Amino acid sequence: MKEVIVVGGTDTIFEYLGTVKLHITLVQYKEEITEYQISKATKIILIDEGMSYGEILEQVRLEHSRRDFDVILTMTENCVDLCSKLKDDLKIEGISKIATSYVRDKYKMRLKFKELGIPTMNFLKVRNKSELKKFYDDCELGETILKPLSGAASEGIVKISSKEDIDSAWSWADDSTKELLVEEFIDGTEYSAEGVFINGKHRLLAITKKYTTGDPHFIETTHVQPYNLSKKYYKKVELYVKIFFESLGIHMGSTHTEFKIFRDEVYIIETHTRYGGDRIWELLLLTKGISQQNTIFAGIAQKNADNFPVKFKIAASVFAMSKKGGNIYTSEQLTNLKKIKGFYRTDLDSKYYPVRELKSSYERIGYVIVGADNFEELQKRILKIKDILEIE
């Protein structure tokens, strides 16, 4: 039986093992560990934020001497760097630190896109407002996006539509870093492509359509899956993702790729060696019966992935935002929410949700998942959710 290390993550690591048999050693932060994980893992290695990398490596290396690990992986973005360091030092299968650096650094990622001939927007790494102003002046499209070199959840992202926006945009994005990425803003709908490596070959599983708060920060509010992208664009996304990951020697794990279509071309915004957040992985499970977690583990075990029950033809995850006066959802509101046809799950309850400035996805206060037989019916149900929860 294969010996696998999983770094970080939630209970879903084990919830979708299905019939796959593996020995899983979980390297988990003390504040994240659950009783369920303890009951399911072959071995737990507890770590905390105060530990040095050397201390973590010593614990994992000791267990490696006992178990002889075959593979190391993570399913959560905040553990990608740690996982790749351990992979290199343990010299086992996984995603290397070099490969990870291209996924974690948006500037390096775009340089690699350019090298490989993958369409991407004009971009520049900037260290001050003077460099930013120069890029803006030279921008053909007239609008730009400023963002951190690394990061997630739309944190630090801001659109610049005029020279007057530059000072405030720099203050918004330049919270803790001395270098930022600026790129041309291309208009259009945002999508993501969900994929997985199966026996070393990448396969796209579904396209997700994204809805956001719009400019200037584009915080994601709703995800709909599957979206029927035309075959021409689908093939381009499939090709570009394959080229990028193969160039880095990555051949295992989930992938999540964000893109737009502009001037009849697919432009990759960024891609990741993980599955999509915002319950996107769960939409895939509900509409196609595919668990990315199960598929990854099945590939490691050299077994066929399990098929899970399909509940909807199309589904959405809808996110609630904090309101100016805070939020308290009444039991009546939550009851009415659950009466909506196609309601599947929510993590909202009747507690008080304090007022929080909406700076990123982290400030959203909860989600609702709903399904339907077609896109039109799903749209109606999403509007019902927003009406009950008073979401603008």
XYZ file of C-alpha atoms in Angstrom:
392
model
C 0.000 0.000 0.000
C 1.330 3.466 -0.940
C 2.606 5.762 1.799
C 1.439 9.351 1.282
C 2.110 12.595 3.156
C -0.602 15.256 2.971
C 0.326 18.719 4.247
C -2.526 20.753 5.754
C -6.084 20.755 4.486
C -9.571 20.028 5.772
C -11.664 16.938 6.470
C -12.301 16.572 2.720
C -8.879 14.901 2.509
C -10.482 11.804 3.961
C -14.183 12.286 3.175
C -13.655 11.413 -0.494
C -11.182 8.565 -0.268
C -13.984 6.271 -1.392
C -12.634 2.795 -2.155
C -9.033 4.009 -2.525
C -6.668 2.401 -0.017
C -3.624 4.417 1.084
C -1.650 5.047 4.236
C -1.935 8.804 4.802
C 0.317 10.691 7.186
C -1.132 14.139 7.821
C 1.161 17.060 8.627
C -1.294 19.450 10.215
C -1.264 22.702 12.163
C -2.463 22.262 15.743
C -5.237 24.834 15.376
C -6.582 23.064 12.252
C -6.628 19.453 13.444
C -10.047 17.788 13.911
C -11.191 14.625 15.611
C -12.267 13.299 12.223
C -8.768 13.733 10.796
C -7.262 12.019 13.841
C -9.647 9.083 13.392
C -8.853 8.672 9.673
C -5.134 9.401 9.311
C -2.549 6.638 9.588
C -0.300 9.078 11.430
C -0.548 12.727 12.524
C 2.451 15.063 12.703
C 1.357 18.202 14.544
C 3.090 21.494 13.769
C 2.482 25.123 14.680
C 3.245 28.563 13.268
C 6.091 29.089 15.739
C 8.116 26.115 14.481
C 11.032 26.663 12.138
C 11.161 24.797 8.842
C 14.104 22.811 10.194
C 12.047 21.595 13.145
C 9.194 20.538 10.858
C 11.592 18.776 8.481
C 13.190 16.884 11.377
C 9.825 15.471 12.478
C 8.768 14.511 8.953
C 12.178 13.024 8.122
C 12.026 10.862 11.255
C 8.639 9.492 10.185
C 9.973 9.024 6.641
C 12.698 6.743 8.020
C 9.960 4.586 9.537
C 7.370 4.613 6.747
C 9.361 5.264 3.532
C 6.962 7.758 1.965
C 6.197 7.536 -1.755
C 4.422 10.851 -2.424
C 3.865 14.227 -0.766
C 1.074 16.639 -1.695
C -1.165 19.388 -0.388
C -4.698 20.422 -1.281
C -4.595 23.887 0.268
C -2.860 26.968 -1.085
C -1.340 28.136 2.184
C 0.713 24.925 2.449
C 2.053 24.798 -1.124
C 5.445 26.301 -0.241
C 5.982 24.061 2.790
C 4.966 20.985 0.820
C 7.419 21.694 -2.019
C 10.304 22.272 0.397
C 9.607 18.953 2.105
C 9.361 17.198 -1.259
C 12.822 18.425 -2.293
C 14.457 17.578 1.029
C 12.851 14.144 1.309
C 13.545 13.441 -2.398
C 10.166 11.829 -2.997
C 7.471 12.309 -5.641
C 5.607 15.608 -5.511
C 5.779 19.160 -6.839
C 9.243 20.680 -6.521
C 10.153 24.038 -5.052
C 11.266 25.291 -8.486
C 7.955 24.317 -10.090
C 6.024 25.831 -7.197
C 7.863 29.139 -7.575
C 6.263 29.634 -11.003
C 2.798 29.034 -9.614
C 3.209 31.166 -6.499
C 4.829 34.187 -8.180
C 2.489 35.816 -10.704
C 5.326 37.676 -12.403
C 7.376 34.504 -12.948
C 4.220 32.760 -14.118
C 3.635 35.383 -16.790
C 7.263 35.261 -17.907
C 6.819 31.507 -18.372
C 3.562 32.086 -20.301
C 5.430 34.444 -22.618
C 8.308 31.995 -23.075
C 5.883 29.196 -23.967
C 3.789 31.302 -26.349
C 0.721 31.230 -24.091
C -1.320 34.433 -24.585
C -1.105 36.779 -21.624
C -1.634 40.487 -21.078
C 1.229 43.014 -21.151
C 2.653 43.132 -17.641
C 5.450 44.578 -15.503
C 6.847 44.164 -12.013
C 6.814 47.631 -10.407
C 8.577 48.918 -7.279
C 7.169 52.427 -7.070
C 4.431 54.692 -8.368
C 6.693 56.222 -11.013
C 7.118 52.832 -12.713
C 3.385 52.241 -12.380
C 2.570 55.600 -13.985
C 4.940 54.908 -16.866
C 3.280 51.529 -17.524
C -0.163 53.113 -17.380
C 0.849 55.834 -19.860
C 2.066 53.179 -22.302
C -0.974 50.906 -21.846
C -2.765 50.400 -25.154
C -6.041 49.304 -23.553
C -6.300 52.335 -21.244
C -6.963 50.405 -18.012
C -4.728 48.279 -15.803
C -4.890 45.933 -12.843
C -2.495 46.175 -9.893
C -1.991 43.139 -7.661
C 0.493 41.465 -5.266
C 3.051 39.085 -6.793
C 1.576 36.296 -4.706
C -1.700 35.972 -2.923
C -5.227 34.732 -3.349
C -8.870 35.566 -2.704
C -8.681 38.857 -4.689
C -6.619 40.319 -1.861
C -4.782 43.511 -2.825
C -6.277 43.608 -6.337
C -7.382 46.975 -7.697
C -8.275 48.327 -11.133
C -6.780 51.587 -12.408
C -9.063 53.374 -14.874
C -7.396 56.803 -14.862
C -4.213 58.533 -13.685
C -6.182 59.859 -10.727
C -6.616 56.254 -9.474
C -2.883 55.530 -9.202
C -2.183 56.925 -5.723
C -5.163 55.213 -4.088
C -4.518 51.970 -5.998
C -0.904 51.866 -4.831
C -1.997 52.411 -1.218
C -4.593 49.631 -1.555
C -2.246 47.026 -3.031
C 1.022 48.021 -1.343
C 0.160 46.764 2.131
C 3.201 44.651 2.931
C 5.267 44.238 -0.224
C 7.790 46.365 -2.073
C 7.060 44.894 -5.508
C 3.744 44.581 -7.275
C 2.489 43.277 -10.596
C 0.695 45.590 -12.996
C -0.909 44.315 -16.181
C -3.306 45.482 -18.852
C -6.945 45.038 -17.945
C -8.884 42.994 -20.454
C -12.640 43.178 -20.314
C -15.002 40.231 -20.385
C -16.420 37.390 -18.321
C -14.151 35.545 -15.907
C -13.980 31.747 -16.011
C -12.001 29.001 -14.395
C -11.047 25.581 -15.686
C -10.974 22.702 -13.205
C -8.575 19.882 -13.970
C -6.608 16.975 -12.615
C -3.656 14.831 -13.599
C -4.594 11.193 -14.206
C -1.652 8.824 -14.655
C 0.567 11.780 -15.539
C -1.813 13.191 -18.172
C -3.770 16.378 -17.580
C -7.530 16.326 -18.090
C -9.970 19.227 -17.931
C -13.089 18.317 -15.976
C -15.313 21.400 -16.124
C -15.510 25.129 -16.821
C -16.833 27.453 -14.111
C -18.373 30.844 -14.839
C -17.528 33.510 -12.254
C -19.488 36.545 -11.115
C -17.759 39.317 -9.154
C -18.371 42.651 -7.464
C -16.813 44.260 -10.560
C -14.285 47.022 -10.459
C -12.236 48.069 -8.716
C -11.568 44.865 -6.689
C -13.440 42.016 -8.469
C -14.264 39.964 -5.384
C -16.007 36.755 -6.426
C -19.681 36.529 -5.479
C -21.090 33.525 -7.380
C -19.740 30.505 -9.261
C -21.794 28.506 -11.779
C -20.742 25.074 -13.039
C -20.599 23.517 -15.560
C -20.486 26.282 -18.138
C -20.655 25.201 -21.777
C -17.674 26.975 -23.291
C -17.402 26.666 -27.059
C -15.210 23.808 -28.253
C -12.712 26.210 -29.873
C -11.962 28.005 -26.607
C -12.151 24.839 -24.523
C -9.427 23.254 -26.647
C -7.243 26.331 -26.252
C -7.586 26.329 -22.456
C -6.814 22.604 -22.424
C -3.700 23.101 -24.557
C -2.318 26.094 -22.646
C -2.734 24.421 -19.252
C -1.071 21.237 -20.542
C 1.881 23.171 -22.024
C 2.437 25.185 -18.855
C 2.398 22.322 -16.361
C 4.385 19.958 -18.548
C 7.077 22.645 -18.898
C 7.445 22.612 -15.088
C 7.520 18.829 -14.820
C 4.242 18.775 -12.890
C 2.245 15.606 -13.472
C 0.154 15.070 -10.333
C -2.582 16.836 -8.410
C -5.496 19.136 -9.164
C -5.352 22.283 -11.266
C -7.429 25.457 -11.173
C -6.923 27.926 -14.027
C -8.500 31.380 -14.298
C -8.964 32.905 -17.738
C -10.842 35.377 -19.928
C -11.679 35.446 -23.622
C -10.576 38.630 -25.361
C -10.359 39.465 -29.065
C -11.178 35.855 -29.950
C -8.299 34.492 -27.859
C -8.039 32.769 -24.480
C -5.916 34.749 -22.030
C -4.732 32.793 -18.989
C -4.819 35.046 -15.929
C -3.246 32.560 -13.528
C -3.164 28.865 -12.737
C -2.687 26.834 -9.575
C -1.653 23.353 -8.427
C -4.761 22.930 -6.298
C -8.477 22.636 -6.770
C -10.647 25.739 -6.850
C -11.786 27.394 -3.654
C -15.256 28.831 -3.019
C -16.756 25.301 -3.088
C -15.911 24.955 -6.790
C -14.620 21.441 -6.092
C -18.017 20.631 -4.553
C -19.910 21.896 -7.591
C -17.857 19.447 -9.658
C -18.831 16.657 -7.291
C -22.534 17.561 -7.450
C -22.809 18.035 -11.231
C -20.389 15.448 -12.593
C -19.896 12.998 -9.732
C -16.152 13.678 -9.790
C -14.121 14.217 -6.642
C -10.761 15.820 -7.419
C -9.512 14.539 -4.068
C -10.534 10.982 -4.874
C -9.111 11.209 -8.404
C -5.697 12.308 -7.104
C -5.551 9.529 -4.531
C -6.756 6.950 -7.052
C -3.952 7.991 -9.408
C -1.385 7.509 -6.645
C -2.815 4.089 -5.828
C -2.959 3.173 -9.550
C -6.688 2.512 -9.250
C -9.749 3.801 -11.080
C -11.369 6.825 -9.462
C -14.746 6.349 -7.772
C -17.950 7.730 -9.271
C -20.058 9.780 -6.859
C -23.818 10.472 -7.152
C -24.746 13.302 -9.537
C -27.337 15.544 -7.869
C -27.785 18.413 -10.336
C -27.228 19.175 -14.015
C -25.913 22.629 -13.047
C -25.129 24.219 -9.677
C -23.916 27.434 -8.075
C -22.182 28.633 -4.939
C -23.497 32.041 -3.841
C -21.657 34.178 -1.272
C -23.115 36.607 1.255
C -21.376 39.881 2.069
C -21.307 41.859 5.295
C -23.720 44.815 5.303
C -23.158 48.307 6.682
C -25.154 47.519 9.792
C -23.889 43.977 10.165
C -25.976 40.864 9.566
C -28.210 38.696 11.701
C -30.100 36.155 9.620
C -33.342 35.156 11.325
C -34.477 31.568 11.621
C -37.305 32.509 9.232
C -34.818 33.690 6.584
C -32.771 30.525 6.909
C -35.899 28.346 6.808
C -37.073 30.115 3.635
C -33.632 29.651 2.149
C -33.816 25.911 2.697
C -37.256 25.793 1.065
C -35.846 26.935 -2.276
C -36.058 24.094 -4.760
C -32.575 22.729 -5.405
C -31.163 24.018 -2.093
C -28.196 21.859 -1.111
C -26.092 23.428 1.628
C -25.273 26.625 3.537
C -22.837 27.508 6.301
C -24.837 30.565 7.373
C -26.622 30.575 10.717
C -28.425 33.052 12.968
C -25.324 34.479 14.661
C -24.305 38.120 14.334
C -21.934 38.815 11.453
C -20.039 42.042 12.206
C -19.451 44.812 9.696
C -16.267 44.155 7.712
C -14.833 46.221 4.903
C -14.916 44.111 1.758
C -11.241 43.980 0.813
C -11.043 40.377 -0.401
C -12.922 37.086 -0.428
C -11.916 36.604 3.207
C -14.479 39.216 4.274
C -17.432 37.326 2.817
C -19.567 35.798 5.559
C -20.832 32.523 4.144
C -22.144 30.584 1.167
C -25.207 28.832 -0.204
C -25.086 25.994 -2.741
C -28.079 25.465 -5.013
C -28.692 23.304 -8.076
C -31.095 23.076 -11.023
C -31.787 21.332 -14.326
C -30.765 24.268 -16.505
C -29.063 27.662 -16.443
C -32.289 29.699 -16.601
C -33.822 27.891 -13.615
C -30.570 28.201 -11.689
C -30.527 31.979 -12.265
C -34.021 32.258 -10.775
C -32.949 30.303 -7.695
C -29.831 32.447 -7.259
C -32.063 35.561 -7.332
C -34.313 33.995 -4.667
C -31.266 33.383 -2.457
C -30.141 36.990 -2.876
C -33.619 38.269 -2.137
C -33.994 36.238 1.070
C -30.504 37.132 2.304
C -30.793 40.770 1.115
C -27.689 40.436 -1.074
C -27.304 43.276 -3.566
